[in-house]
Amino acid sequence: MKQEDYISIGKIAGVYGLKGEVILQHALGDTAFDGLQQLFIKDATGSFLPWFVEGVRKKSDEEAYLKLEEVQTPEAAKSLLRKEVWLSGADFKRYASKKAPISLLGYTVKDGKQVLGVIQEIIEQPHQVLCRLTIRGKEVLIPLHEESLKKVDHQYRNITVKLPDGLLEIYLG
């Protein structure tokens, strides 16, 4: 699989217990991870290495206790701290809550009827969500909040926004 086939969902945020469990901080929203068999962590060369899942327990909508095969001690778990965790595209679609902002990856953003581009990244901030798009070869951040978000069409994977006057000109000159 190519890098585009993997989606970053979060990171290993802590070690839990004496049997090598870790705490996964994720952006998938309210999900139970039922049946999750593997996830991926990049190695030093940038290759995605599969880690097989023994079990997952939900801690909150943003965190889960994760037990990985071959990680049996807290010391072994510590080696995974702060590592970014990735899912395959198919698993991402299966486990991302429809209400989680990250589920909007790949949606097309329109300002009224004008197509702006496809969401390449979701950046969650305390008071708003930003979508990273590429428009005319330039990176553009589009805010999604009560005032700018007009419609989300999950069937056709479209988002309609009303951008503040002058926002695109800041990025596109």
PDB file of C-alpha atoms in Angstrom:
ATOM      1  CA  MET A   1       0.000   0.000   0.000  1.00  0.00           C
ATOM      2  CA  LYS A   2       1.073   3.592  -0.632  1.00  0.00           C
ATOM      3  CA  GLN A   3       1.116   6.359   2.004  1.00  0.00           C
ATOM      4  CA  GLU A   4      -2.220   7.652   0.609  1.00  0.00           C
ATOM      5  CA  ASP A   5      -3.753   4.307   1.616  1.00  0.00           C
ATOM      6  CA  TYR A   6      -3.089   5.017   5.320  1.00  0.00           C
ATOM      7  CA  ILE A   7      -4.835   7.600   7.482  1.00  0.00           C
ATOM      8  CA  SER A   8      -3.363   9.011  10.674  1.00  0.00           C
ATOM      9  CA  ILE A   9      -5.870   8.685  13.522  1.00  0.00           C
ATOM     10  CA  GLY A  10      -3.831   9.757  16.548  1.00  0.00           C
ATOM     11  CA  LYS A  11      -0.926   8.693  18.729  1.00  0.00           C
ATOM     12  CA  ILE A  12       0.129   6.487  21.614  1.00  0.00           C
ATOM     13  CA  ALA A  13      -0.283   8.810  24.607  1.00  0.00           C
ATOM     14  CA  GLY A  14       0.533   6.619  27.590  1.00  0.00           C
ATOM     15  CA  VAL A  15       1.228   3.243  29.135  1.00  0.00           C
ATOM     16  CA  TYR A  16      -1.496   1.556  31.181  1.00  0.00           C
ATOM     17  CA  GLY A  17      -1.208  -1.305  33.645  1.00  0.00           C
ATOM     18  CA  LEU A  18       1.386  -4.039  34.008  1.00  0.00           C
ATOM     19  CA  LYS A  19       0.670  -6.103  30.874  1.00  0.00           C
ATOM     20  CA  GLY A  20       1.896  -3.676  28.207  1.00  0.00           C
ATOM     21  CA  GLU A  21      -1.354  -1.920  27.369  1.00  0.00           C
ATOM     22  CA  VAL A  22      -1.116   1.562  25.875  1.00  0.00           C
ATOM     23  CA  ILE A  23      -3.503   4.489  25.714  1.00  0.00           C
ATOM     24  CA  LEU A  24      -4.408   5.439  22.154  1.00  0.00           C
ATOM     25  CA  GLN A  25      -5.459   9.085  21.729  1.00  0.00           C
ATOM     26  CA  HIS A  26      -7.518   9.170  18.532  1.00  0.00           C
ATOM     27  CA  ALA A  27      -9.744  11.451  16.462  1.00  0.00           C
ATOM     28  CA  LEU A  28     -12.281   8.812  15.397  1.00  0.00           C
ATOM     29  CA  GLY A  29     -15.000   9.906  17.820  1.00  0.00           C
ATOM     30  CA  ASP A  30     -17.449   7.513  19.451  1.00  0.00           C
ATOM     31  CA  THR A  31     -16.259   4.120  18.205  1.00  0.00           C
ATOM     32  CA  ALA A  32     -15.880   0.724  19.870  1.00  0.00           C
ATOM     33  CA  PHE A  33     -13.131  -0.686  17.579  1.00  0.00           C
ATOM     34  CA  ASP A  34     -14.998  -4.024  17.441  1.00  0.00           C
ATOM     35  CA  GLY A  35     -13.001  -6.455  15.339  1.00  0.00           C
ATOM     36  CA  LEU A  36      -9.964  -4.214  14.764  1.00  0.00           C
ATOM     37  CA  GLN A  37      -7.147  -6.595  13.869  1.00  0.00           C
ATOM     38  CA  GLN A  38      -4.239  -4.328  12.988  1.00  0.00           C
ATOM     39  CA  LEU A  39      -2.981  -0.783  12.938  1.00  0.00           C
ATOM     40  CA  PHE A  40       0.197   0.723  11.591  1.00  0.00           C
ATOM     41  CA  ILE A  41       3.107   2.669  13.029  1.00  0.00           C
ATOM     42  CA  LYS A  42       5.851   4.184  10.847  1.00  0.00           C
ATOM     43  CA  ASP A  43       9.394   3.019  11.436  1.00  0.00           C
ATOM     44  CA  ALA A  44      12.518   5.184  11.146  1.00  0.00           C
ATOM     45  CA  THR A  45      12.634   4.658   7.357  1.00  0.00           C
ATOM     46  CA  GLY A  46       9.019   5.830   6.888  1.00  0.00           C
ATOM     47  CA  SER A  47       7.644   2.346   6.209  1.00  0.00           C
ATOM     48  CA  PHE A  48       4.296   1.438   7.738  1.00  0.00           C
ATOM     49  CA  LEU A  49       4.709  -1.564  10.024  1.00  0.00           C
ATOM     50  CA  PRO A  50       1.627  -3.564  11.006  1.00  0.00           C
ATOM     51  CA  TRP A  51       0.933  -4.089  14.705  1.00  0.00           C
ATOM     52  CA  PHE A  52      -1.589  -6.781  15.492  1.00  0.00           C
ATOM     53  CA  VAL A  53      -4.292  -5.964  18.021  1.00  0.00           C
ATOM     54  CA  GLU A  54      -5.121  -8.383  20.842  1.00  0.00           C
ATOM     55  CA  GLY A  55      -7.807  -6.160  22.297  1.00  0.00           C
ATOM     56  CA  VAL A  56      -9.209  -2.640  22.554  1.00  0.00           C
ATOM     57  CA  ARG A  57     -11.348  -1.115  25.300  1.00  0.00           C
ATOM     58  CA  LYS A  58     -12.977   2.263  24.963  1.00  0.00           C
ATOM     59  CA  LYS A  59     -11.871   4.797  27.566  1.00  0.00           C
ATOM     60  CA  SER A  60     -13.680   7.851  26.095  1.00  0.00           C
ATOM     61  CA  ASP A  61     -14.636   9.236  22.681  1.00  0.00           C
ATOM     62  CA  GLU A  62     -10.997  10.325  22.278  1.00  0.00           C
ATOM     63  CA  GLU A  63      -9.085   7.520  24.005  1.00  0.00           C
ATOM     64  CA  ALA A  64      -8.918   3.738  24.108  1.00  0.00           C
ATOM     65  CA  TYR A  65      -6.869   1.132  25.967  1.00  0.00           C
ATOM     66  CA  LEU A  66      -4.993  -0.863  23.362  1.00  0.00           C
ATOM     67  CA  LYS A  67      -3.311  -4.264  23.783  1.00  0.00           C
ATOM     68  CA  LEU A  68      -0.902  -5.160  20.986  1.00  0.00           C
ATOM     69  CA  GLU A  69       0.604  -8.570  20.296  1.00  0.00           C
ATOM     70  CA  GLU A  70       4.271  -8.845  21.298  1.00  0.00           C
ATOM     71  CA  VAL A  71       3.950  -5.958  23.799  1.00  0.00           C
ATOM     72  CA  GLN A  72       3.814  -7.726  27.158  1.00  0.00           C
ATOM     73  CA  THR A  73       5.453  -5.288  29.597  1.00  0.00           C
ATOM     74  CA  PRO A  74       5.228  -1.588  30.479  1.00  0.00           C
ATOM     75  CA  GLU A  75       8.847  -1.229  29.340  1.00  0.00           C
ATOM     76  CA  ALA A  76       8.004  -2.584  25.880  1.00  0.00           C
ATOM     77  CA  ALA A  77       4.950  -0.305  25.733  1.00  0.00           C
ATOM     78  CA  LYS A  78       7.076   2.755  26.569  1.00  0.00           C
ATOM     79  CA  SER A  79       8.964   2.320  23.301  1.00  0.00           C
ATOM     80  CA  LEU A  80       5.698   3.168  21.492  1.00  0.00           C
ATOM     81  CA  LEU A  81       5.023   6.412  23.372  1.00  0.00           C
ATOM     82  CA  ARG A  82       4.268   9.437  21.161  1.00  0.00           C
ATOM     83  CA  LYS A  83       4.254   7.287  18.006  1.00  0.00           C
ATOM     84  CA  GLU A  84       1.671   8.246  15.393  1.00  0.00           C
ATOM     85  CA  VAL A  85      -0.950   5.550  14.711  1.00  0.00           C
ATOM     86  CA  TRP A  86      -2.394   4.894  11.259  1.00  0.00           C
ATOM     87  CA  LEU A  87      -5.258   2.779   9.900  1.00  0.00           C
ATOM     88  CA  SER A  88      -5.778   1.400   6.426  1.00  0.00           C
ATOM     89  CA  GLY A  89      -8.354   3.333   4.405  1.00  0.00           C
ATOM     90  CA  ALA A  90     -10.885   0.494   4.744  1.00  0.00           C
ATOM     91  CA  ASP A  91     -10.489   0.305   8.534  1.00  0.00           C
ATOM     92  CA  PHE A  92     -10.675   4.094   8.770  1.00  0.00           C
ATOM     93  CA  LYS A  93     -14.060   4.084   7.003  1.00  0.00           C
ATOM     94  CA  ARG A  94     -15.250   1.293   9.271  1.00  0.00           C
ATOM     95  CA  TYR A  95     -14.235   2.873  12.601  1.00  0.00           C
ATOM     96  CA  ALA A  96     -14.506   6.659  12.122  1.00  0.00           C
ATOM     97  CA  SER A  97     -17.713   8.017  13.627  1.00  0.00           C
ATOM     98  CA  LYS A  98     -19.809   9.979  11.116  1.00  0.00           C
ATOM     99  CA  LYS A  99     -19.933  12.773  13.716  1.00  0.00           C
ATOM    100  CA  ALA A 100     -16.140  12.992  14.091  1.00  0.00           C
ATOM    101  CA  PRO A 101     -14.524  15.807  12.066  1.00  0.00           C
ATOM    102  CA  ILE A 102     -11.869  13.385  10.765  1.00  0.00           C
ATOM    103  CA  SER A 103     -14.612  11.488   8.901  1.00  0.00           C
ATOM    104  CA  LEU A 104     -14.745  14.458   6.463  1.00  0.00           C
ATOM    105  CA  LEU A 105     -11.375  13.529   4.915  1.00  0.00           C
ATOM    106  CA  GLY A 106     -11.781  13.208   1.158  1.00  0.00           C
ATOM    107  CA  TYR A 107     -14.968  15.289   1.028  1.00  0.00           C
ATOM    108  CA  THR A 108     -15.234  18.017  -1.625  1.00  0.00           C
ATOM    109  CA  VAL A 109     -15.567  21.581  -0.293  1.00  0.00           C
ATOM    110  CA  LYS A 110     -17.740  24.091  -2.135  1.00  0.00           C
ATOM    111  CA  ASP A 111     -18.175  27.804  -1.470  1.00  0.00           C
ATOM    112  CA  GLY A 112     -21.733  28.181  -2.713  1.00  0.00           C
ATOM    113  CA  LYS A 113     -21.560  26.470  -6.115  1.00  0.00           C
ATOM    114  CA  GLN A 114     -17.788  26.997  -6.635  1.00  0.00           C
ATOM    115  CA  VAL A 115     -15.790  23.791  -6.035  1.00  0.00           C
ATOM    116  CA  LEU A 116     -12.699  24.617  -3.957  1.00  0.00           C
ATOM    117  CA  GLY A 117     -11.076  21.190  -3.581  1.00  0.00           C
ATOM    118  CA  VAL A 118     -10.869  17.958  -1.615  1.00  0.00           C
ATOM    119  CA  ILE A 119     -10.099  17.858   2.113  1.00  0.00           C
ATOM    120  CA  GLN A 120      -6.581  16.448   2.554  1.00  0.00           C
ATOM    121  CA  GLU A 121      -6.239  16.948   6.317  1.00  0.00           C
ATOM    122  CA  ILE A 122      -8.404  17.863   9.300  1.00  0.00           C
ATOM    123  CA  ILE A 123      -6.849  20.057  11.997  1.00  0.00           C
ATOM    124  CA  GLU A 124      -8.902  20.173  15.188  1.00  0.00           C
ATOM    125  CA  GLN A 125      -8.505  23.276  17.333  1.00  0.00           C
ATOM    126  CA  PRO A 126     -10.352  24.236  20.532  1.00  0.00           C
ATOM    127  CA  HIS A 127     -13.020  26.442  18.885  1.00  0.00           C
ATOM    128  CA  GLN A 128     -13.027  25.312  15.266  1.00  0.00           C
ATOM    129  CA  VAL A 129     -11.964  22.682  12.795  1.00  0.00           C
ATOM    130  CA  LEU A 130      -9.678  23.582   9.889  1.00  0.00           C
ATOM    131  CA  CYS A 131      -9.629  21.698   6.588  1.00  0.00           C
ATOM    132  CA  ARG A 132      -6.443  21.674   4.532  1.00  0.00           C
ATOM    133  CA  LEU A 133      -7.011  21.812   0.767  1.00  0.00           C
ATOM    134  CA  THR A 134      -4.781  22.528  -2.203  1.00  0.00           C
ATOM    135  CA  ILE A 135      -6.181  25.213  -4.506  1.00  0.00           C
ATOM    136  CA  ARG A 136      -4.218  26.226  -7.616  1.00  0.00           C
ATOM    137  CA  GLY A 137      -1.145  24.520  -6.178  1.00  0.00           C
ATOM    138  CA  LYS A 138      -1.292  26.398  -2.870  1.00  0.00           C
ATOM    139  CA  GLU A 139      -2.161  25.096   0.582  1.00  0.00           C
ATOM    140  CA  VAL A 140      -5.366  26.672   1.954  1.00  0.00           C
ATOM    141  CA  LEU A 141      -6.921  26.287   5.404  1.00  0.00           C
ATOM    142  CA  ILE A 142     -10.719  26.530   5.477  1.00  0.00           C
ATOM    143  CA  PRO A 143     -12.432  26.977   8.869  1.00  0.00           C
ATOM    144  CA  LEU A 144     -15.484  24.865   9.668  1.00  0.00           C
ATOM    145  CA  HIS A 145     -17.636  26.321  12.430  1.00  0.00           C
ATOM    146  CA  GLU A 146     -21.243  27.421  12.963  1.00  0.00           C
ATOM    147  CA  GLU A 147     -20.939  30.549  10.834  1.00  0.00           C
ATOM    148  CA  SER A 148     -19.046  29.085   7.847  1.00  0.00           C
ATOM    149  CA  LEU A 149     -20.475  25.538   7.588  1.00  0.00           C
ATOM    150  CA  LYS A 150     -23.741  25.498   5.662  1.00  0.00           C
ATOM    151  CA  LYS A 151     -24.315  21.864   4.683  1.00  0.00           C
ATOM    152  CA  VAL A 152     -22.706  18.433   4.910  1.00  0.00           C
ATOM    153  CA  ASP A 153     -23.899  15.876   2.344  1.00  0.00           C
ATOM    154  CA  HIS A 154     -22.594  12.456   3.415  1.00  0.00           C
ATOM    155  CA  GLN A 155     -24.201  10.681   0.461  1.00  0.00           C
ATOM    156  CA  TYR A 156     -22.265  12.687  -2.143  1.00  0.00           C
ATOM    157  CA  ARG A 157     -19.316  13.511   0.176  1.00  0.00           C
ATOM    158  CA  ASN A 158     -19.729  17.287  -0.249  1.00  0.00           C
ATOM    159  CA  ILE A 159     -19.441  20.156   2.220  1.00  0.00           C
ATOM    160  CA  THR A 160     -20.920  23.563   1.435  1.00  0.00           C
ATOM    161  CA  VAL A 161     -19.396  26.566   3.209  1.00  0.00           C
ATOM    162  CA  LYS A 162     -19.810  30.348   3.182  1.00  0.00           C
ATOM    163  CA  LEU A 163     -16.293  31.706   3.442  1.00  0.00           C
ATOM    164  CA  PRO A 164     -15.501  35.078   4.996  1.00  0.00           C
ATOM    165  CA  ASP A 165     -14.840  37.760   2.367  1.00  0.00           C
ATOM    166  CA  GLY A 166     -11.179  37.872   1.362  1.00  0.00           C
ATOM    167  CA  LEU A 167     -10.149  34.527   2.954  1.00  0.00           C
ATOM    168  CA  LEU A 168      -9.115  32.855  -0.313  1.00  0.00           C
ATOM    169  CA  GLU A 169      -7.274  35.990  -1.465  1.00  0.00           C
ATOM    170  CA  ILE A 170      -5.021  35.721   1.603  1.00  0.00           C
ATOM    171  CA  TYR A 171      -3.819  32.321   0.409  1.00  0.00           C
ATOM    172  CA  LEU A 172      -4.014  32.762  -3.356  1.00  0.00           C
ATOM    173  CA  GLY A 173      -2.806  36.358  -3.585  1.00  0.00           C
TER     174      GLY A 173
END
